[in-house]
Amino acid sequence: MTTYNKDELSFDEYDEVINPRPEETDFDRVVEAAINRRDLMRSVVAFGSFAALSSFAPTIARAGADRFAFDQIAANTLDAVTVPEGYKVDVVISWGDPLWSDAPEFDGATRGTGNSQARAFGDNTDGMDVFSHGDKTLLVVNNEYTNRSIIWGNRTDGKAEVDDDVVKGKMAHGITVVELSGDGGAWSFVKDSPYNRRITPDTEMEITGPAAGHDLLKTEADPTGTRSLGTWNNCGNGVTPWGTYLTCEENFNGYFSAADPEHQVSPELARYGISGSDWGYGWARVDERYDVSKHPNEPNRAGYVVEIDPYDPNSTPKKRTALGRFKHENAECVVNNDGRVVVYLGDDERGEFIYRYVSNGVFAPGESTEELLNDGTLSVAKFNDDGTGEWRDLTPETTGMASLAEISVHTRQAGSAVGATTMDRPEWIAANPNAAEIYCSLTNNKNRGIKPNAGGDETPVGGPNPREANNYGQIVRWRPDGADHTAKAFSWDLFVLAGNPTVHSDAYAGSANVNADNMFNSPDGLKFDSNGVLWIQTDGNYSNAEEFAGHGNNQMLAGDPVTGEIRRFMVGPNECEITGLTWSADRRTMFVGIQHPGEKGNSHWPDGGDTVPRSAIIAVTRSDGALVG
Ligand code: FEO
Ligand code: CA
Ligand code: CA
Ligand code: CA
């Protein structure tokens, strides 16, 4: 039997290993795939033959006025954060830094304990935002997950030896709320601020919306189906128009296991990658509710968007089931012209979908916002090859499901039922502040044109997913008809196809706005600044070899939505992902997250020497104090 090193696989690769997708392996299928591959080459080589791309090509040829206030930096593989001349980088907070003065400083030898970690900045910083209120600046950050080889690197085989090792890993997950101080231009965090808070997999949550109280959410510990414990694998985020934080539960499945080896998970759970084994976190060892053979409904209580009020450290976070249950990346909120709240949502797994939520009520400052994320319509995107598309509503009538509650829990199945377009792993979604236009990173998908998704939906090459075995990724954008975010119809094109023009001369070279100097792979984080510049963060292959030669370490680039120009701004340290981006209220500081430097053992960032690598948030400022976004 083949053994797999879980640390060397991405989340969804591991999902596939332990829970193989339905896969046709007969000869007909192989032949068909080969034919598709030839067709792909014929049609993609000439971009003009793609209706959706042909409208895009003239746009990027029009590159003119320079909207970027920096000179592009070169790709590199330095164990450092590199930024353009005139900019400087300071570390604000790192994994394990205590938020309270009664907690110990980070200990690189032991890497902390369960108790110290529960009172310290979590691991693997991801989505974040800054909330400014009077003279208070609060940073709210997702701590997505942990790398076993780092957090348990004090153990000889990099695995948990004692229960407290598992607890430490668990407490490194969740959310950190921490007050920042920017006195004198240097940012630091404020120990013992009354706003400081750790929200962990043990924090009590309220379940709201259509699924609240449904039988599928009831457990032994919570027969009401309305109170769950905790949030984990919090990936991207969002901010509501009323100033609360949205955190998005992504790979929630990887924490469940079954003590009973005979246990068979239901097909409903299997669609979400739940199986008899977890991804190595071992939580069932210290917390029985992660044993799916004993508590089969517990996984139905995760996979949601959670709303948090950062100004009230005693508030109970609210799981918003109306926004659907899937591997949520982020939650991009827009107030439509008529006041309704629209939230764009991606499900990051190969061949899964893009969703839109539209509230029934309207946002009116000063009035209650409680029902705006509970009462509305969830839809899923269908993209046509001709550059048009539509939102298909998920209702009992359209899906054949019994209730909105069921749709809110089995959302992937609902999307399949209405024929949603299987996408190349939807990551962050960002709304252009200057136009009714939405961008979504489709990070990569090695199964495109090769293998169906976990629900058996085919993943044909075409539309916004135009390359078979897509290892580079692309960014799709769409414009709602009539600039109305609640409209059924939209038009779309591709902002960029990432690629490598030094290795390929076909579609895998990338679109016309990709060249040997700015190339990258696997776009993931996306955010617009107040000037309408689109910032692109990558979570890709950093081997810098073969298909990825010249791409260097993961990076952050700036894109001009008008001209299509893309320019590299930052390169991260070895084996990191760059993810999470926000700005200070005065726009003179850009905060950027550096996640898991050294995930394969080859970094000592940020502390240098022979120290343990630590995920951290950095502040980027200009030496001349000018605006940075
Ligand atoms: Fe946590 Fe899809 O990235
Ligand atoms: Ca991501
Ligand atoms: Ca990613
Ligand atoms: Ca990562």
XYZ file of C-alpha atoms and ligand atoms in Angstrom:
635
model
C 0.000 0.000 0.000
C 1.278 3.431 -0.857
C 1.831 5.712 2.105
C 1.423 9.441 1.767
C 3.107 12.214 3.632
C 0.188 14.425 4.516
C 2.478 17.412 4.981
C 3.461 17.293 1.338
C -0.096 17.302 0.009
C -2.439 20.207 -0.335
C -5.796 19.980 1.429
C -7.711 18.861 -1.596
C -4.979 16.495 -2.759
C -5.214 14.768 0.580
C -8.983 14.732 0.270
C -8.557 12.794 -2.923
C -6.100 10.328 -1.442
C -8.334 9.328 1.439
C -11.617 9.728 -0.346
C -11.097 9.029 -4.041
C -13.380 10.743 -6.485
C -15.573 8.725 -8.839
C -13.144 8.183 -11.667
C -13.616 6.535 -15.036
C -10.495 4.679 -15.975
C -11.673 2.635 -18.941
C -10.086 2.969 -22.342
C -12.893 5.047 -23.812
C -12.362 7.636 -21.183
C -8.629 7.828 -21.849
C -9.213 8.266 -25.555
C -11.805 10.922 -24.924
C -9.401 12.814 -22.677
C -6.733 12.723 -25.365
C -9.158 14.084 -27.939
C -10.185 16.831 -25.576
C -6.558 17.717 -25.108
C -6.014 18.166 -28.838
C -9.191 20.227 -29.126
C -8.020 22.368 -26.277
C -4.737 23.081 -27.986
C -6.404 23.991 -31.258
C -8.878 26.340 -29.690
C -6.823 27.922 -26.969
C -3.662 28.658 -28.950
C -5.544 31.318 -30.857
C -7.135 33.373 -28.111
C -9.303 35.133 -30.661
C -11.320 31.992 -31.155
C -12.649 32.282 -27.630
C -15.539 34.721 -27.684
C -14.974 35.621 -24.086
C -11.262 36.129 -24.513
C -11.509 38.092 -27.732
C -13.360 40.884 -25.992
C -10.638 40.856 -23.378
C -7.590 40.955 -25.635
C -8.112 44.502 -26.996
C -8.556 45.757 -23.449
C -5.142 44.658 -22.331
C -3.500 45.899 -25.527
C -4.509 49.395 -24.492
C -2.015 49.638 -21.630
C -1.452 53.302 -21.029
C -1.334 55.477 -17.949
C 0.643 53.882 -15.113
C -1.479 53.497 -11.986
C 1.235 51.828 -9.952
C 3.446 53.881 -7.662
C 6.313 51.385 -7.720
C 8.789 49.674 -10.003
C 8.354 45.945 -10.484
C 10.677 43.684 -8.518
C 12.195 40.483 -9.884
C 11.068 37.004 -8.899
C 13.451 35.470 -6.366
C 13.934 32.604 -3.913
C 15.342 34.583 -0.994
C 14.313 33.704 2.564
C 13.048 37.250 3.010
C 10.215 39.577 2.107
C 11.245 41.643 -0.895
C 9.480 44.903 -1.823
C 10.291 47.727 -4.271
C 12.734 50.487 -3.458
C 11.130 53.172 -1.320
C 9.076 50.685 0.712
C 9.897 49.085 4.039
C 8.638 46.028 5.898
C 8.188 45.537 9.658
C 6.859 42.463 11.442
C 3.777 43.320 13.565
C 2.849 39.997 15.168
C 3.996 36.391 14.745
C 2.596 32.981 15.599
C 2.842 32.400 19.352
C 3.212 36.049 20.441
C 1.233 36.344 23.719
C -1.736 38.744 23.682
C -1.723 39.121 27.453
C 1.174 39.865 29.799
C 0.378 36.870 32.023
C 1.130 34.485 29.141
C 4.696 33.376 28.335
C 6.707 34.655 25.387
C 6.968 32.291 22.415
C 9.425 29.483 23.073
C 11.087 28.240 19.885
C 12.362 25.101 21.618
C 8.970 23.794 22.799
C 6.802 25.891 20.459
C 4.463 26.475 23.368
C 1.752 24.469 25.097
C -2.014 24.253 24.844
C -2.371 26.899 27.527
C 0.189 29.317 26.095
C -1.198 28.930 22.587
C -4.759 29.679 23.722
C -3.517 33.081 24.932
C -1.310 33.859 21.953
C -1.553 34.787 18.279
C -2.665 31.708 16.336
C -0.792 30.021 13.528
C -1.011 30.344 9.718
C -2.376 33.842 9.370
C -4.920 34.190 6.542
C -7.796 36.585 5.780
C -7.847 39.741 7.912
C -9.163 43.249 8.240
C -8.481 46.330 10.315
C -11.345 48.035 12.166
C -10.751 51.626 13.213
C -12.976 53.257 15.787
C -11.968 56.528 17.414
C -8.349 56.103 18.385
C -8.651 52.317 18.487
C -7.286 50.134 15.707
C -8.345 46.495 15.909
C -6.841 43.802 13.732
C -9.012 40.729 13.204
C -7.180 37.775 11.661
C -7.973 34.223 10.675
C -5.557 31.554 11.904
C -6.308 28.944 9.292
C -4.407 25.818 10.268
C -1.083 24.440 11.496
C 1.751 22.592 9.814
C 2.527 19.546 11.906
C 6.206 19.620 11.038
C 6.437 23.138 12.471
C 4.097 23.170 15.464
C 5.270 19.698 16.539
C 8.803 20.184 15.249
C 10.026 19.781 18.837
C 8.965 16.130 18.662
C 11.384 13.751 17.019
C 9.025 12.492 14.328
C 7.024 15.730 13.964
C 3.882 14.159 15.409
C 1.874 14.784 18.556
C 3.311 12.737 21.414
C 1.005 13.769 24.242
C -2.559 15.063 24.366
C -1.370 18.588 25.036
C 0.440 18.605 21.682
C -2.961 18.092 20.041
C -4.553 20.783 22.220
C -1.762 23.192 21.262
C -2.493 22.573 17.595
C -6.214 23.033 18.155
C -5.698 26.312 20.049
C -3.528 27.632 17.200
C -6.677 27.595 15.007
C -9.495 30.131 14.876
C -9.436 33.918 15.009
C -7.248 36.477 16.743
C -8.601 39.925 17.607
C -5.815 42.251 18.731
C -5.490 45.974 19.215
C -2.697 47.676 17.274
C -0.797 50.800 18.087
C 0.785 52.898 15.367
C 2.477 55.490 17.543
C 5.478 57.086 15.876
C 4.800 55.266 12.619
C 5.926 51.862 13.946
C 3.156 49.340 14.419
C 3.015 47.048 17.416
C 0.255 45.140 19.157
C -1.194 46.172 22.499
C -0.858 43.482 25.175
C -3.786 43.303 27.586
C -6.082 45.461 25.465
C -9.700 44.821 26.542
C -10.431 44.079 22.872
C -7.880 41.268 22.590
C -9.592 37.948 22.056
C -8.919 34.455 20.849
C -11.812 32.683 19.204
C -10.953 28.992 18.958
C -12.540 25.651 18.049
C -13.927 25.675 21.611
C -15.661 29.098 21.562
C -19.450 28.947 21.739
C -21.212 29.934 18.502
C -24.852 30.610 17.686
C -26.264 28.901 14.601
C -28.611 31.228 12.692
C -30.555 31.202 9.438
C -32.550 28.488 7.674
C -30.616 25.507 9.100
C -30.788 26.622 12.744
C -32.589 23.982 14.776
C -32.836 21.482 11.905
C -32.443 17.808 12.769
C -29.254 17.640 10.687
C -27.580 20.026 13.148
C -28.679 18.387 16.382
C -26.095 16.554 18.476
C -25.954 14.889 21.853
C -24.350 18.005 23.344
C -26.753 20.379 21.599
C -30.203 18.845 21.059
C -31.454 22.278 19.915
C -29.188 22.408 16.850
C -28.549 26.094 17.527
C -25.360 26.229 19.628
C -22.125 24.801 18.355
C -18.593 24.973 19.586
C -15.973 26.775 17.625
C -14.728 27.600 14.190
C -11.655 26.187 12.457
C -9.825 26.265 9.158
C -10.825 29.889 8.724
C -9.519 30.902 5.339
C -10.547 34.181 3.711
C -12.847 36.775 5.200
C -15.203 39.632 4.517
C -16.468 42.788 6.149
C -20.143 43.674 6.391
C -21.433 47.162 5.542
C -22.303 47.495 9.259
C -18.724 46.912 10.396
C -18.593 43.295 11.531
C -16.095 40.652 10.473
C -16.977 37.583 8.430
C -14.738 34.538 8.762
C -15.031 31.659 6.331
C -14.747 27.996 7.308
C -12.907 26.184 4.530
C -11.364 22.709 4.911
C -13.431 21.858 7.996
C -13.610 18.220 6.979
C -9.946 17.431 7.656
C -10.429 17.366 11.418
C -12.932 14.506 11.628
C -12.059 10.858 12.004
C -13.789 7.627 13.051
C -12.604 5.441 15.917
C -14.736 2.642 14.523
C -12.829 1.293 11.503
C -16.046 -0.205 10.120
C -17.791 3.158 10.082
C -19.023 4.287 6.675
C -19.698 8.005 6.334
C -22.883 9.015 4.550
C -22.709 10.095 0.891
C -23.771 13.573 2.076
C -20.654 13.828 4.243
C -18.447 12.199 1.614
C -19.324 15.010 -0.828
C -17.548 17.304 1.619
C -14.514 15.064 2.024
C -15.408 13.711 5.464
C -13.965 10.234 5.928
C -12.769 7.857 8.600
C -9.408 9.597 8.944
C -8.448 13.174 9.609
C -5.495 15.037 8.101
C -3.192 14.345 11.022
C -4.518 16.912 13.494
C -5.767 14.206 15.842
C -8.510 16.279 17.449
C -10.758 13.295 18.175
C -8.022 12.164 20.561
C -8.811 15.087 22.876
C -12.383 15.955 21.852
C -14.803 13.150 21.036
C -17.135 15.292 18.932
C -14.598 15.009 16.100
C -15.261 11.257 15.999
C -17.766 11.071 13.178
C -18.702 7.475 14.003
C -20.027 8.711 17.359
C -21.279 12.161 16.337
C -22.272 12.008 12.662
C -24.053 15.402 12.722
C -21.090 17.331 14.082
C -19.630 18.001 10.589
C -22.976 19.569 9.574
C -22.234 22.327 12.090
C -19.131 23.502 10.222
C -18.505 24.858 6.721
C -20.243 28.179 7.203
C -19.551 31.905 7.177
C -19.372 33.223 10.748
C -20.098 36.829 11.746
C -18.049 38.343 14.589
C -18.417 41.723 16.272
C -14.811 42.753 16.967
C -15.853 45.622 19.235
C -17.594 43.343 21.728
C -15.157 40.767 23.110
C -18.037 39.027 24.890
C -20.228 38.663 21.816
C -21.212 35.218 20.558
C -20.108 34.635 16.947
C -22.983 33.755 14.618
C -22.861 31.051 11.991
C -24.829 32.336 8.996
C -26.256 29.206 7.389
C -28.160 31.207 4.752
C -24.805 31.714 3.009
C -24.530 27.988 2.434
C -22.274 25.203 3.629
C -19.207 24.420 1.610
C -15.451 25.025 1.706
C -15.840 28.760 1.974
C -12.945 30.859 0.744
C -14.044 34.442 1.461
C -17.245 36.515 1.581
C -17.209 39.694 -0.506
C -20.066 42.017 0.465
C -21.570 44.646 -1.805
C -24.493 46.957 -1.076
C -26.597 46.945 -4.229
C -28.080 50.157 -5.625
C -31.431 49.273 -4.028
C -29.852 48.674 -0.594
C -29.970 44.896 -0.648
C -26.830 43.179 0.597
C -25.084 40.920 -1.902
C -22.382 38.469 -0.835
C -20.196 36.673 -3.368
C -18.793 33.322 -2.204
C -16.451 30.690 -3.641
C -16.167 26.995 -2.786
C -12.484 26.099 -3.002
C -12.299 22.589 -4.260
C -11.648 21.168 -7.698
C -14.818 21.379 -9.757
C -16.919 23.178 -7.137
C -18.962 26.338 -7.587
C -19.290 30.114 -7.199
C -22.290 31.389 -5.205
C -24.174 34.646 -4.678
C -26.388 35.564 -1.737
C -28.924 38.407 -1.993
C -30.684 39.631 1.154
C -34.425 40.147 1.131
C -34.167 43.186 3.376
C -32.217 46.362 2.690
C -29.303 47.797 4.618
C -30.281 51.019 6.363
C -27.640 52.479 8.693
C -28.937 52.599 12.250
C -31.528 49.877 11.712
C -31.202 46.249 12.718
C -28.959 44.187 10.505
C -29.682 40.899 12.282
C -31.768 39.321 9.517
C -29.779 40.582 6.525
C -27.553 37.486 6.468
C -30.341 35.118 7.573
C -33.115 35.874 5.117
C -32.297 35.923 1.418
C -31.720 33.936 -1.742
C -28.651 31.827 -2.437
C -27.819 31.241 -6.110
C -25.040 29.491 -7.990
C -23.225 30.565 -11.154
C -23.659 29.014 -14.570
C -21.087 30.303 -17.081
C -21.727 29.883 -20.798
C -18.916 29.574 -23.340
C -20.082 32.697 -25.196
C -19.186 35.105 -22.383
C -22.653 35.203 -20.835
C -23.807 33.636 -17.608
C -26.658 33.419 -15.138
C -27.385 32.909 -11.458
C -29.533 29.881 -10.721
C -31.499 30.153 -7.487
C -31.275 27.354 -4.940
C -34.824 26.731 -3.739
C -36.816 23.597 -2.893
C -38.484 23.964 -6.308
C -35.265 24.244 -8.344
C -33.260 21.654 -6.397
C -35.907 19.116 -5.428
C -34.696 19.370 -1.832
C -37.160 19.422 1.033
C -36.405 22.807 2.551
C -34.132 25.836 2.632
C -32.628 24.272 5.742
C -31.499 21.247 3.766
C -30.148 23.471 0.984
C -28.198 25.434 3.591
C -26.529 22.224 4.815
C -26.172 20.251 1.569
C -25.369 23.249 -0.562
C -22.966 21.473 -2.916
C -25.654 18.938 -3.778
C -28.093 21.799 -4.415
C -25.602 23.434 -6.793
C -25.159 20.173 -8.668
C -28.928 19.771 -8.939
C -29.316 23.047 -10.850
C -26.367 22.470 -13.193
C -23.848 24.967 -11.824
C -20.550 25.329 -13.675
C -17.726 23.286 -12.165
C -14.854 25.719 -11.594
C -11.057 25.519 -11.269
C -11.088 25.936 -7.449
C -12.701 29.312 -6.666
C -10.549 31.207 -4.183
C -10.991 34.881 -3.203
C -13.628 37.100 -4.791
C -13.207 40.896 -4.911
C -15.564 43.676 -5.997
C -14.153 46.575 -8.014
C -14.968 49.781 -6.075
C -15.114 51.759 -9.330
C -17.413 49.534 -11.395
C -20.083 46.870 -11.035
C -17.498 44.199 -11.689
C -16.442 41.164 -9.650
C -13.163 39.224 -9.849
C -12.533 35.652 -8.698
C -9.266 33.714 -8.522
C -9.533 30.220 -9.985
C -6.314 29.009 -8.481
C -5.587 25.810 -10.472
C -7.166 22.434 -11.158
C -5.104 19.487 -12.247
C -8.341 17.537 -12.798
C -9.884 19.939 -15.321
C -11.039 17.913 -18.284
C -9.784 14.742 -16.624
C -11.916 13.910 -13.638
C -15.367 14.860 -12.293
C -15.857 16.651 -8.973
C -16.717 14.874 -5.738
C -20.392 14.848 -6.694
C -19.708 13.248 -10.074
C -20.310 16.460 -12.060
C -18.190 16.532 -15.198
C -15.457 19.147 -15.508
C -15.255 19.811 -19.256
C -12.670 22.210 -20.642
C -14.329 25.457 -21.671
C -15.728 28.786 -20.595
C -13.782 30.371 -17.746
C -11.916 27.064 -17.229
C -10.257 26.806 -20.643
C -7.183 24.659 -19.988
C -7.015 20.964 -19.298
C -4.995 19.909 -16.231
C -4.750 23.590 -15.343
C -1.653 24.007 -13.212
C -1.339 27.809 -13.419
C -4.786 29.233 -12.675
C -6.659 32.299 -13.922
C -8.796 35.194 -12.736
C -12.333 35.442 -14.103
C -14.400 38.603 -13.818
C -18.065 39.294 -14.446
C -20.342 42.285 -14.785
C -23.963 41.980 -13.651
C -26.509 43.082 -16.225
C -27.544 46.697 -15.745
C -24.864 47.102 -13.039
C -27.425 45.430 -10.750
C -25.797 42.870 -8.448
C -29.155 41.145 -7.983
C -29.683 40.629 -11.747
C -30.054 37.086 -13.018
C -27.700 37.551 -15.981
C -24.075 38.630 -16.245
C -21.287 38.784 -18.792
C -17.783 37.532 -18.074
C -14.248 37.459 -19.391
C -10.829 36.425 -18.138
C -8.712 39.150 -16.550
C -5.623 36.948 -16.735
C -4.589 33.410 -17.520
C -1.450 32.771 -15.474
C 1.272 30.768 -17.184
C 4.887 30.513 -18.187
C 5.863 32.061 -21.524
C 9.477 30.928 -21.066
C 8.398 27.283 -21.141
C 5.252 27.284 -23.283
C 4.093 28.938 -26.453
C 0.481 27.784 -26.238
C -2.294 28.673 -23.778
C -0.096 27.546 -20.902
C 2.138 30.545 -21.643
C -0.640 32.676 -20.169
C -2.662 35.584 -21.518
C -1.124 38.631 -23.186
C -0.681 40.478 -19.884
C 1.672 37.761 -18.602
C 5.341 37.909 -19.564
C 8.720 36.577 -18.438
C 9.081 39.476 -16.000
C 5.744 39.338 -14.135
C 4.766 35.666 -14.339
C 3.240 33.770 -11.421
C 1.000 30.789 -10.740
C -1.996 29.974 -8.559
C -3.650 33.333 -7.847
C -5.492 33.099 -4.519
C -5.908 36.242 -2.349
C -7.607 39.129 -4.164
C -8.438 42.552 -2.817
C -9.038 45.993 -4.283
C -7.496 49.047 -2.659
C -9.323 52.362 -2.467
C -7.727 53.461 -5.757
C -9.203 50.520 -7.621
C -5.941 48.595 -7.956
C -6.462 44.839 -7.755
C -3.924 43.128 -5.470
C -3.226 39.489 -6.310
C -1.594 37.075 -3.833
C -0.325 33.656 -4.789
C -0.420 30.225 -3.147
C 1.339 28.192 -5.744
C 4.201 26.002 -6.744
C 7.429 27.642 -5.546
C 9.824 25.019 -6.936
C 11.102 27.629 -9.419
C 11.792 24.714 -11.776
C 10.396 23.147 -14.930
C 6.802 24.320 -15.461
C 7.366 26.917 -12.760
C 10.885 28.033 -13.699
C 11.263 31.744 -13.098
C 8.202 32.074 -10.854
C 10.269 32.120 -7.645
C 8.651 32.175 -4.217
C 4.998 33.056 -3.687
C 4.318 36.695 -4.341
C 1.921 39.626 -4.447
C 1.224 41.573 -7.612
C -0.879 44.584 -8.518
C -3.289 44.491 -11.448
C -4.913 47.369 -13.295
C -8.513 46.403 -14.068
C -8.668 48.973 -16.874
C -5.450 48.278 -18.781
C -4.862 44.694 -17.650
C -1.272 45.473 -16.665
C 0.106 43.291 -13.858
C 3.216 44.183 -11.892
C 5.007 42.258 -9.137
C 5.152 44.155 -5.813
C 6.299 41.609 -3.243
C 8.045 38.249 -3.021
C 7.685 36.226 0.185
C 10.209 34.083 2.072
C 10.839 30.425 1.275
C 7.891 28.028 1.199
C 5.355 30.616 2.335
C 1.989 31.583 0.952
C 1.139 35.263 0.863
C -2.453 35.682 2.020
C -4.455 38.338 3.833
C -4.347 42.027 2.990
C -5.738 45.167 4.539
C -4.848 48.793 5.198
C -4.671 51.227 8.097
C -7.402 53.876 8.188
C -5.019 56.528 6.823
C -3.924 54.238 3.992
C -0.275 54.785 4.838
C 0.226 51.183 5.960
C -0.557 48.001 4.109
C -0.803 44.874 6.296
C 0.093 41.620 4.572
C 0.008 38.049 5.892
C 2.924 35.666 5.424
C 1.588 32.145 5.977
C 3.646 29.053 6.773
C 7.179 30.100 5.791
C 9.295 26.940 5.711
C 6.368 24.522 5.447
C 8.846 21.978 4.081
C 11.621 22.864 6.501
C 13.589 25.488 4.574
C 13.026 28.874 6.184
C 14.017 30.791 9.286
C 11.829 33.785 8.541
C 11.104 36.143 10.261
C 13.539 35.786 13.170
C 16.566 34.530 11.202
C 19.546 32.533 12.435
C 18.467 28.976 13.140
C 15.072 29.948 14.584
C 11.737 28.258 13.941
C 9.871 29.827 10.994
C 6.679 31.609 12.059
C 3.661 32.857 10.180
C 3.438 36.604 10.721
C 1.727 39.811 9.714
C 3.884 42.539 8.266
C 3.317 46.272 7.914
C 4.422 47.749 4.592
C 4.977 51.488 4.486
C 6.679 53.951 2.188
C 9.892 55.526 3.405
C 8.465 58.914 2.410
C 5.255 58.269 4.373
C 3.076 58.453 1.259
C -0.138 56.473 0.760
C 0.095 52.782 -0.075
C -3.433 52.062 -1.184
Fe -7.489 28.487 2.415
Fe -8.664 28.140 -0.591
O -7.481 28.711 0.585
Ca -6.736 30.883 -0.011
Ca -4.854 28.304 -2.242
Ca -1.527 27.901 2.730
